[in-house]
Short mmCIF file of C-alpha atoms in Angstrom, two decimals:
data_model
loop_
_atom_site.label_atom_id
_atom_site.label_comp_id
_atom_site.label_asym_id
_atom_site.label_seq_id
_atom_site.Cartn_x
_atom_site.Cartn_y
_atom_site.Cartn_z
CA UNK A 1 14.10 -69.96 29.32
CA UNK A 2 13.41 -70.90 25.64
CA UNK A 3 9.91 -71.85 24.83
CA UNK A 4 8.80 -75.63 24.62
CA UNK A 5 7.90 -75.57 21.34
CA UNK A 6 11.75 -75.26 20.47
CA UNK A 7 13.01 -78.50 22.57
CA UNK A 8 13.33 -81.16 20.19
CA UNK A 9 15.11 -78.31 17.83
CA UNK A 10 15.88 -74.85 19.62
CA UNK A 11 17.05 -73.76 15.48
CA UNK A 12 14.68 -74.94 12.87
CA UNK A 13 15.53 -73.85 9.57
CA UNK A 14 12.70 -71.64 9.39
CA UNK A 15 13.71 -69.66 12.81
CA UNK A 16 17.57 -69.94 10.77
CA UNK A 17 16.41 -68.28 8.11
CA UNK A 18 14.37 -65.85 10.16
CA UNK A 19 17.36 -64.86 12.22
CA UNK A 20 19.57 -64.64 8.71
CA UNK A 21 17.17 -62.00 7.27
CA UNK A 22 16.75 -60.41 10.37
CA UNK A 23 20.85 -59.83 10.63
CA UNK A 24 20.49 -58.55 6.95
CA UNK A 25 17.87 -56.13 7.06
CA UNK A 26 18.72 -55.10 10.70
CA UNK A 27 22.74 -54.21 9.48
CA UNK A 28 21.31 -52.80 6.18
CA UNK A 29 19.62 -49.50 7.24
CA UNK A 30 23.52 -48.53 8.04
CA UNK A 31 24.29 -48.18 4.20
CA UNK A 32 21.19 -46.58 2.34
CA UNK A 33 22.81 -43.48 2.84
CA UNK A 34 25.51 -43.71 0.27
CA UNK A 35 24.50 -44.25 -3.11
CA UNK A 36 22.36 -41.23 -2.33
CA UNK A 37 25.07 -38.88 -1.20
CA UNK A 38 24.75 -36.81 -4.51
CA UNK A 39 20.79 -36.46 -3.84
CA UNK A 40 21.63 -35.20 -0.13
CA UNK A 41 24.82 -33.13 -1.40
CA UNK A 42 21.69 -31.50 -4.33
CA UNK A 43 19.00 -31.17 -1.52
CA UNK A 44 21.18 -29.68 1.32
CA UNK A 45 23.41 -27.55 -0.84
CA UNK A 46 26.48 -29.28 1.01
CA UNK A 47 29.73 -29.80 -0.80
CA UNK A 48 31.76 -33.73 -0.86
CA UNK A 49 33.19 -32.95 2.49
CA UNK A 50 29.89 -32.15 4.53
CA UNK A 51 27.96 -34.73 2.86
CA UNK A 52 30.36 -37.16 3.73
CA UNK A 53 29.86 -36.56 7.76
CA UNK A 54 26.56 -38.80 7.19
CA UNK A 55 27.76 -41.90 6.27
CA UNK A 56 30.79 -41.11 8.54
CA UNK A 57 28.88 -40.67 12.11
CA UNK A 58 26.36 -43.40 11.00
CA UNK A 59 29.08 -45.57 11.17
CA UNK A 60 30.73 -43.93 14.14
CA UNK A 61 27.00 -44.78 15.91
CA UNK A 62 27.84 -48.65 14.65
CA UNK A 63 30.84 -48.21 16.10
CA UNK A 64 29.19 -46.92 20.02
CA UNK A 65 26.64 -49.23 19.49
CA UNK A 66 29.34 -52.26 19.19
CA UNK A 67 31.25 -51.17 22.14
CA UNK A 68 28.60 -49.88 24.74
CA UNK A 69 25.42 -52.51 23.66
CA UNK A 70 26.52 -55.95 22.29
CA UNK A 71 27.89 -56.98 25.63
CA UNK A 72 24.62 -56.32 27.19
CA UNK A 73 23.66 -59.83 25.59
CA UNK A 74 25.18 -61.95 28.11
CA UNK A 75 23.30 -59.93 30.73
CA UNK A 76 19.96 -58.83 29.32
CA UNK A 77 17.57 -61.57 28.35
CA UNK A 78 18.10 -61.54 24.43
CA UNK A 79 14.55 -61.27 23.18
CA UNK A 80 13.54 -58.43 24.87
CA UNK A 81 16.86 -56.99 23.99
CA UNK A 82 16.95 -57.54 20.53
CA UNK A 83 12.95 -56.32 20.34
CA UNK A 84 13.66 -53.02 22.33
CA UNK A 85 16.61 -52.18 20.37
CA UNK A 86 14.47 -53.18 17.14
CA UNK A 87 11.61 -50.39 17.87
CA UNK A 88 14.10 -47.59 18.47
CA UNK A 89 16.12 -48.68 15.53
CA UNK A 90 13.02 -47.98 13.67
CA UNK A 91 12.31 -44.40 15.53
CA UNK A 92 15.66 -43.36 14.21
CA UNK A 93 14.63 -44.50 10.91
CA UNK A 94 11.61 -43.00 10.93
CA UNK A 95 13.76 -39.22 12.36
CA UNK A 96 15.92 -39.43 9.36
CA UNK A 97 13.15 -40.13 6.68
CA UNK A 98 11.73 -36.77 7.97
CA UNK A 99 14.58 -34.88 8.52
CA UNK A 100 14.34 -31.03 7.52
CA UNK A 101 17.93 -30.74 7.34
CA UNK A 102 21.66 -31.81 6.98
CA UNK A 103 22.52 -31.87 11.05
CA UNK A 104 18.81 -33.84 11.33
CA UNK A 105 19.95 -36.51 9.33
CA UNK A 106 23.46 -36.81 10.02
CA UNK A 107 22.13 -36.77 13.81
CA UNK A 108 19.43 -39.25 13.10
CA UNK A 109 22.66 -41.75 11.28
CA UNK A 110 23.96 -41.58 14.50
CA UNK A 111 21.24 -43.10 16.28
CA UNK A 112 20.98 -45.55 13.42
CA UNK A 113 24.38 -46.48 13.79
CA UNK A 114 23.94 -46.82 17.30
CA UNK A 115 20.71 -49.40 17.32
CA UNK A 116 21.52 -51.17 13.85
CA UNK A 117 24.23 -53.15 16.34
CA UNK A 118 20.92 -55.20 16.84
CA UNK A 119 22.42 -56.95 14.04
CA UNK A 120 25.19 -58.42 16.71
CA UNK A 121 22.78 -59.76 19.00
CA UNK A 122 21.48 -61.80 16.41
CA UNK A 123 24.73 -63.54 15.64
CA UNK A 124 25.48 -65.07 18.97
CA UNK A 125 21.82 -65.56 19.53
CA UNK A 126 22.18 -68.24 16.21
CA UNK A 127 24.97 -70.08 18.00
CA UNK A 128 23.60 -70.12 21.37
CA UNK A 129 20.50 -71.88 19.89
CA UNK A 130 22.02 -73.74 17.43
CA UNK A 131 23.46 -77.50 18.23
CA UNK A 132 26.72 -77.95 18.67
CA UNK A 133 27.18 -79.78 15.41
CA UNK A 134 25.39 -77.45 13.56
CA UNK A 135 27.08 -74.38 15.22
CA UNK A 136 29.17 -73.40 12.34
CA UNK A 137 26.91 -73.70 9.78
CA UNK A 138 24.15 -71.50 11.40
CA UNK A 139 26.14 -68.97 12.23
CA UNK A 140 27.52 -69.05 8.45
CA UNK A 141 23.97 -69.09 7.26
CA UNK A 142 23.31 -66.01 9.34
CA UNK A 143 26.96 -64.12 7.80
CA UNK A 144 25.65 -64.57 4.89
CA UNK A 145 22.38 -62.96 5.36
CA UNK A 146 24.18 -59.95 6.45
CA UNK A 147 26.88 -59.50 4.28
CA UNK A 148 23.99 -59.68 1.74
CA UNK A 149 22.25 -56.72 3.44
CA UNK A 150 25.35 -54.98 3.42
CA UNK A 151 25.91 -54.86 0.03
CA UNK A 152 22.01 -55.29 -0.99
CA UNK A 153 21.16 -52.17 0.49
CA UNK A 154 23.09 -50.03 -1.53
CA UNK A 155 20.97 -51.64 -4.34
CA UNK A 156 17.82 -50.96 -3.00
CA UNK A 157 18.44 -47.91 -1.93
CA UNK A 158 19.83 -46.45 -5.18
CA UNK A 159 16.66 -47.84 -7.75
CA UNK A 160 14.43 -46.26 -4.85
CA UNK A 161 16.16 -43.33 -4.37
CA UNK A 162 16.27 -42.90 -8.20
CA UNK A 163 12.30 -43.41 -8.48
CA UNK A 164 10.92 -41.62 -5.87
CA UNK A 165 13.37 -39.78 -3.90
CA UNK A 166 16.36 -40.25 -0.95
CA UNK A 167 13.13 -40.51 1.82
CA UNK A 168 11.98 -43.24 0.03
CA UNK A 169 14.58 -45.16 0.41
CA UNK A 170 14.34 -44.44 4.35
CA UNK A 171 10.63 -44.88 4.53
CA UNK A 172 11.45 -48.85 2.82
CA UNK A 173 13.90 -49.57 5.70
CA UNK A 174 11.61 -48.09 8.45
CA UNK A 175 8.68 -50.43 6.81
CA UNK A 176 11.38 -53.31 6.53
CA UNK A 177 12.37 -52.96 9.93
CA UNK A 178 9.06 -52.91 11.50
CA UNK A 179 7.71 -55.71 9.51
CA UNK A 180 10.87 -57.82 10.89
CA UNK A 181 10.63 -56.65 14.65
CA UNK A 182 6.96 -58.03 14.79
CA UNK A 183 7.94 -61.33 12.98
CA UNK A 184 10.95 -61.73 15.65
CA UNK A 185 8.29 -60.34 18.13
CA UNK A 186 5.89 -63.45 17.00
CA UNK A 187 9.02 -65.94 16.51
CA UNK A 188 12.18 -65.77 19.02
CA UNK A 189 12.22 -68.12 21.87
CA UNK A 190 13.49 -66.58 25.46
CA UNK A 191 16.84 -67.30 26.27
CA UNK A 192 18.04 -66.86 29.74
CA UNK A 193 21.18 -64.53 29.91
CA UNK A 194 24.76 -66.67 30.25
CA UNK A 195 26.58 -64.08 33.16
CA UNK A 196 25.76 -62.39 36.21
CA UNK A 197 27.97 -59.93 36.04
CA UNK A 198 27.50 -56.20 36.51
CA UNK A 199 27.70 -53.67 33.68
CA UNK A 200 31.02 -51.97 34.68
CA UNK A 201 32.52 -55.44 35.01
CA UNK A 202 31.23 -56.51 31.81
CA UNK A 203 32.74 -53.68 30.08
CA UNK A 204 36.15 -54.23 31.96
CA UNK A 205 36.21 -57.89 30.72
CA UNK A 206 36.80 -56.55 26.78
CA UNK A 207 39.70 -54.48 28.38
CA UNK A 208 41.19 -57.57 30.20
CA UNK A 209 40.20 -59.62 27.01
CA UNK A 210 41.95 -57.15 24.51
CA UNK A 211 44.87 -57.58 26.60
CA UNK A 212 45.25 -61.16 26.95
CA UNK A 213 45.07 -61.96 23.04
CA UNK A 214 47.44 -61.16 21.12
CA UNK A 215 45.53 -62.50 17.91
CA UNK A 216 42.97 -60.50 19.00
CA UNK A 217 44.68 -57.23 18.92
CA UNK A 218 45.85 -58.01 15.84
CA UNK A 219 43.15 -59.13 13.87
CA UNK A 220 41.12 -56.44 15.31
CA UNK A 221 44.08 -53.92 13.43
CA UNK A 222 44.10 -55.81 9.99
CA UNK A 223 40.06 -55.57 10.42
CA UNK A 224 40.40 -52.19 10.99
CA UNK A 225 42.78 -51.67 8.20
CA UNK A 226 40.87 -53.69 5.53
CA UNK A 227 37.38 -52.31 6.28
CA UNK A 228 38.62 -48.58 6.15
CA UNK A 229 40.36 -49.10 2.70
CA UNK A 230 36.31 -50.72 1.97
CA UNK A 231 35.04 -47.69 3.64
CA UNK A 232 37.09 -44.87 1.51
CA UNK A 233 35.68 -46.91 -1.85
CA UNK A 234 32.46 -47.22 -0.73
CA UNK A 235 31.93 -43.80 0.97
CA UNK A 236 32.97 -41.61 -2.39
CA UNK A 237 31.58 -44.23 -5.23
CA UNK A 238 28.22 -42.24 -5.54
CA UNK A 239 29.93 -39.21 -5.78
CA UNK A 240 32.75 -40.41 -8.59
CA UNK A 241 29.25 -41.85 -10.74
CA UNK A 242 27.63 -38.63 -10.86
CA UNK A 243 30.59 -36.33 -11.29
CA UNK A 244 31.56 -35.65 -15.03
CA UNK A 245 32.54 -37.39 -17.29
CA UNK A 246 30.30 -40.62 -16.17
CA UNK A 247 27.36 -38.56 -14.89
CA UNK A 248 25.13 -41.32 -13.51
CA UNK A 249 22.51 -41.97 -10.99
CA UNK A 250 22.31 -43.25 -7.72
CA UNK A 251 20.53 -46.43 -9.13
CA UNK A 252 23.85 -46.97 -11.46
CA UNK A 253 25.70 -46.72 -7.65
CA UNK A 254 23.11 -49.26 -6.28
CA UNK A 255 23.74 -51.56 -9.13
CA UNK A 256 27.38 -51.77 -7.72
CA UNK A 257 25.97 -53.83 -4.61
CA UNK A 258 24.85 -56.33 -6.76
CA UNK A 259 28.43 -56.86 -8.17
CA UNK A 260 30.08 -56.94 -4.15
CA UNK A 261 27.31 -59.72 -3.68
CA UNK A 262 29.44 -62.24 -4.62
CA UNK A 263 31.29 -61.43 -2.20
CA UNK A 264 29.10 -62.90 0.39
CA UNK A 265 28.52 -65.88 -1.70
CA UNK A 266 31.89 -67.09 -0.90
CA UNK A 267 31.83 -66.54 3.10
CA UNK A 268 31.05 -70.29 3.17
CA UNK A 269 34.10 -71.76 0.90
CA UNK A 270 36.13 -69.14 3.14
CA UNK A 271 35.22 -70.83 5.99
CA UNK A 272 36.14 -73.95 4.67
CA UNK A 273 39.50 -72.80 2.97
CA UNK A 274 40.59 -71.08 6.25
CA UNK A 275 39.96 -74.85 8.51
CA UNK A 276 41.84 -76.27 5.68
CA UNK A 277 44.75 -73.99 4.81
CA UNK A 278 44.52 -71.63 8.29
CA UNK A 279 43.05 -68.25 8.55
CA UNK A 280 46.41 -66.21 8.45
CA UNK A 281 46.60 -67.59 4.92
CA UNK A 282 43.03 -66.14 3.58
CA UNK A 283 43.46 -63.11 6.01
CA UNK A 284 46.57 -61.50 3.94
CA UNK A 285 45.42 -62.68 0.47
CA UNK A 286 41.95 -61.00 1.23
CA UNK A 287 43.42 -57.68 2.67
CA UNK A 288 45.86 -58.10 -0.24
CA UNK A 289 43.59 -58.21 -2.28
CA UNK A 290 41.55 -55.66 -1.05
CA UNK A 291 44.38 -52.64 -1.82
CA UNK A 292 45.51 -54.44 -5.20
CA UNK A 293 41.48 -53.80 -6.48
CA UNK A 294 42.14 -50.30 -6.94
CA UNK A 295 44.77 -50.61 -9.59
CA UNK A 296 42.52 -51.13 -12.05
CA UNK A 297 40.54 -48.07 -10.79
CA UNK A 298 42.94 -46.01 -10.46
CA UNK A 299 44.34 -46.67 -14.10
CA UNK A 300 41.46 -46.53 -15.86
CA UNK A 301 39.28 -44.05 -13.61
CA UNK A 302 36.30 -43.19 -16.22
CA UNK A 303 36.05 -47.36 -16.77
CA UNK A 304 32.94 -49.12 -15.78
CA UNK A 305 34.51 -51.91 -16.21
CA UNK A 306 37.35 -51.35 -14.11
CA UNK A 307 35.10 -50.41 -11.51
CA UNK A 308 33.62 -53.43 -11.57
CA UNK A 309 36.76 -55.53 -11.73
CA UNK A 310 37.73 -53.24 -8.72
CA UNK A 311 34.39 -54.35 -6.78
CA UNK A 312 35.01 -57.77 -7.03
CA UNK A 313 37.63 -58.35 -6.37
CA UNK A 314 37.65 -55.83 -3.44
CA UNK A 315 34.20 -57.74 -2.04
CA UNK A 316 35.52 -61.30 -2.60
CA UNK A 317 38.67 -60.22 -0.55
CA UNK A 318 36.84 -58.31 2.04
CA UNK A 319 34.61 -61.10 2.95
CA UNK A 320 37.29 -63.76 2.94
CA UNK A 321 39.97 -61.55 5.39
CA UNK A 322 36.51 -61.23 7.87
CA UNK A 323 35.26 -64.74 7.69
CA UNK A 324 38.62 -66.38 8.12
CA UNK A 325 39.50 -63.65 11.29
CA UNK A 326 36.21 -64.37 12.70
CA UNK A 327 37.52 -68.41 12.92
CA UNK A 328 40.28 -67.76 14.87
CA UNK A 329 38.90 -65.14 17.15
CA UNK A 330 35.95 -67.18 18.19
CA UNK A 331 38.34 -70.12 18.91
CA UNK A 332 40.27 -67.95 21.23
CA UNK A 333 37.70 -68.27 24.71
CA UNK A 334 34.39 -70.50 23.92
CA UNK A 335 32.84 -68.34 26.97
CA UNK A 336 33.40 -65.28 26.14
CA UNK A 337 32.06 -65.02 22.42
CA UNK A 338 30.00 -62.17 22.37
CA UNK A 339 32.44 -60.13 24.17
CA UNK A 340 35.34 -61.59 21.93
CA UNK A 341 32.86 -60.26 19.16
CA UNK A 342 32.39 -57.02 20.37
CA UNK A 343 36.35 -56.03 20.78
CA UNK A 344 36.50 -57.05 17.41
CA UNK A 345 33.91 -55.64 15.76
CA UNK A 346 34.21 -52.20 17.21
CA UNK A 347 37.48 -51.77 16.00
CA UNK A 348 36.63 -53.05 12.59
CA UNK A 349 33.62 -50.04 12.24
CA UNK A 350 35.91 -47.50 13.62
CA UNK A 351 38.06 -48.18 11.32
CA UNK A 352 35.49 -48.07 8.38
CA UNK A 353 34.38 -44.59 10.09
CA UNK A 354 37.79 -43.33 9.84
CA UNK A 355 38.10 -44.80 6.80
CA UNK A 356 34.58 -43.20 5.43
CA UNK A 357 35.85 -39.65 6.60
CA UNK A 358 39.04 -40.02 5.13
CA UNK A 359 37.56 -41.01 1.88
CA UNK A 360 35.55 -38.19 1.69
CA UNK A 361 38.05 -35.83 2.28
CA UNK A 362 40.74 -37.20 -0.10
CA UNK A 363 37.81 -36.75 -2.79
CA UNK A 364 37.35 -33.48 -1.84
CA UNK A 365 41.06 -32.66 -1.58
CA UNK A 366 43.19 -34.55 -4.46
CA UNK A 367 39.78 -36.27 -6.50
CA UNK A 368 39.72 -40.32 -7.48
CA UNK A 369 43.09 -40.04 -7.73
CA UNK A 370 43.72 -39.38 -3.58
CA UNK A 371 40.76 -41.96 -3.33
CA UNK A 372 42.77 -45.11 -5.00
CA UNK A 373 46.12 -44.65 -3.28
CA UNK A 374 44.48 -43.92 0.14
CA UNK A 375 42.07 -47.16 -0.08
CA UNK A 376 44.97 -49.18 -1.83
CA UNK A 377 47.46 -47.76 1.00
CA UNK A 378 45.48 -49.16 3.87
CA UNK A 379 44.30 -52.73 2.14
CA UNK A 380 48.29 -53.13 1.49
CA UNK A 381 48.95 -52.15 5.37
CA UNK A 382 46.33 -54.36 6.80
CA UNK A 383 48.28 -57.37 4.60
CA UNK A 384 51.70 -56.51 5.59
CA UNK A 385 50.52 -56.05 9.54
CA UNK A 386 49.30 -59.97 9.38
CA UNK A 387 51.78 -61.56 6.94
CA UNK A 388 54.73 -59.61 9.05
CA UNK A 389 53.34 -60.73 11.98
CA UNK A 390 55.50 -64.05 13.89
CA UNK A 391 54.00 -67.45 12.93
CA UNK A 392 53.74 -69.17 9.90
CA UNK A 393 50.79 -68.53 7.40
CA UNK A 394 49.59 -71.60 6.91
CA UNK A 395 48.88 -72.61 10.58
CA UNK A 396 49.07 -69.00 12.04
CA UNK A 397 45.59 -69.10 13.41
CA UNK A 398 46.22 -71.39 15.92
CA UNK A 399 49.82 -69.38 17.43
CA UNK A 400 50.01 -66.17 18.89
CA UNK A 401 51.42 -63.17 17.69
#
């Protein structure tokens, strides 16, 4: 049961913005790995393609975590579940800070991975408390704050990695992390789980859910498709900085998340382009989008500038393809949210895991060059799969495929 105190408002703004920052530092220990793959690649004495299994299984843990823990939140009372998944998010934290070796850390990502899904507990938890006319907006406030930490984290981890070293950076998040578990410790109201049902059942329901959406399936594949072309950029840009003839830092790399921050300033006029023009409409310009940013990259590959042309635009479309497929999706079955959420989502990081490990090895394999046309390939493919799709773009949303 929630506590009293919370009656007259079960979601102040201060719990809000609690929650939002929680989402954001919570899904942020997932990314301080890459701007310091060339520190780890100097360290380890690995080559581009070993280095590159780090960010890859960290997300491949995101991706378990998704599909085996997030449905445990309509089961498992959500404070205690978000709190115990908290601490051992910040034991694997802690593993990987200390790690004496390549395998150490890339197994220590995994178990990041794996508990940084706390990060989707927190997102339903916003819209179960939250009133039903202020539904939307709290659980837009609470995007935000982790699309931020998404791209934020690459920031912070590059100036600290370039000051003091690649542990520092994982000592921050294990001191972030534990600072935020005691304030959500101190903070969260109890909230009484919403089924019954047992764990093998709940984990047939996403089966028998996959199936009976179409739109599900298939903005679960344009997710997919998008956020792997994301993935490839992302995974290699640390490398393509410090290789000649640009031959910068991992701070320079970090810098780079400040740029894809805008990005996640305009999750809230996507949200309100998407109820206004439909989501198919914003999901194939943002995928679009997303494969046409590395043109410019791939033109002019020694360009800052074109790099960070490339980012934004690649960050603005990015965010409006997932806000506008997270509309629909969440309209499909009011009951079934967080299970609607995890179908989706785990599909999305698997395909940013494939899309990490492919990056990697086209860098390794054919340079920037294999880099652009893989990540522009699979933007472009995620746009054609929705805009070929039956239904008209401007209502699409709302018709099956």
């Amino acid at each position: 049961m929630r506590n009293p105190e919370s009656t007259a408002d079960p979601l102040p703004p201060s719990l809000l913005f609690l929650l939002a920052a929680a989402a954001g530092i919570m899904v942020a220990n997932i990314y301080y790995n890459q701007p310091v793959l060339g520190l780890l690649a100097h360290e380890f004495g690995a080559d581009g393609a070993e280095i590159g299994m780090v960010p890859v299984l960290t997300q491949v843990g995101y991706a378990l975590g998704l599909l085996l823990l997030s449905p445990l939140g309509d089961r498992v009372e959500r404070k205690r579940l978000i709190l115990v998944t908290a601490s051992a998010l910040t034991v694997a934290l802690t593993v990987a800070a200390l790690a004496p070796s390549l395998s150490v850390l890339a197994a220590a990502g995994l178990g990041v991975g794996l508990l940084a899904t706390v990060t989707q507990q927190v997102v339903p938890l916003a819209a179960q408390l939250a009133p039903e006319a202020r539904r939307g907006r709290s659980v837009g406030t609470v995007m935000m704050g982790l699309l931020l930490g998404i791209l934020l984290a690459r920031t912070v981890s590059g100036f600290i990695a370039e000051l003091a070293g690649w542990r520092a950076a994982f000592w921050g998040g294990v001191a972030l992390t534990l600072v935020m578990t005691l304030a959500l410790w101190a903070r969260l109201p109890r909230v009484a789980p919403s089924v019954r049902l047992s764990y093998p059942r709940l984990m047939r329901s996403l089966l028998d859910l996959f199936l009976a959406h179409p739109v599900l399936r298939r903005g679960a594949l344009v997710q997919a498709l998008q956020f792997a072309a994301f993935s490839v950029f992302w995974s290699v840009l640390a490398l393509k900085l410090q290789a000649p003839p640009l031959h910068l830092g991992s701070s320079v790399a970090g810098l780079f998340g400040v740029i894809g921050a805008a990005g996640a300033l305009m999750a809230p006029l996507a949200g309100r382009l998407a109820d206004r023009r439909g989501p198919r409409f914003l999901i194939v310009g943002g995928a679009a989008a997303v494969g046409l940013a590395f043109v410019p990259m791939a033109l002019w590959p020694n360009s800052l500038t074109a790099l960070v042309v490339g980012v934004l635009v690649m960050d603005v479309g990015a965010q409006a393809a997932m806000v506008s497929n997270q509309t629909r999706i969440y309209a499909l079955d009011a009951a079934a949210r967080s299970r609607l959420n995890t179908v989706y989502m785990t599909v999305m990081f698997t395909g940013g895991a494939l899309g990490s490990a492919l990056g990697a090895q086209a860098w390794a394999g054919w340079g920037w060059g294999g880099v652009c046309v893989l990540g522009g390939g699979l933007g472009l493919a995620a746009a054609a799969v929705e805009g070929l799709a039956r239904g008209e773009i401007r209502r699409g949303g709302r018709k099956p495929a």
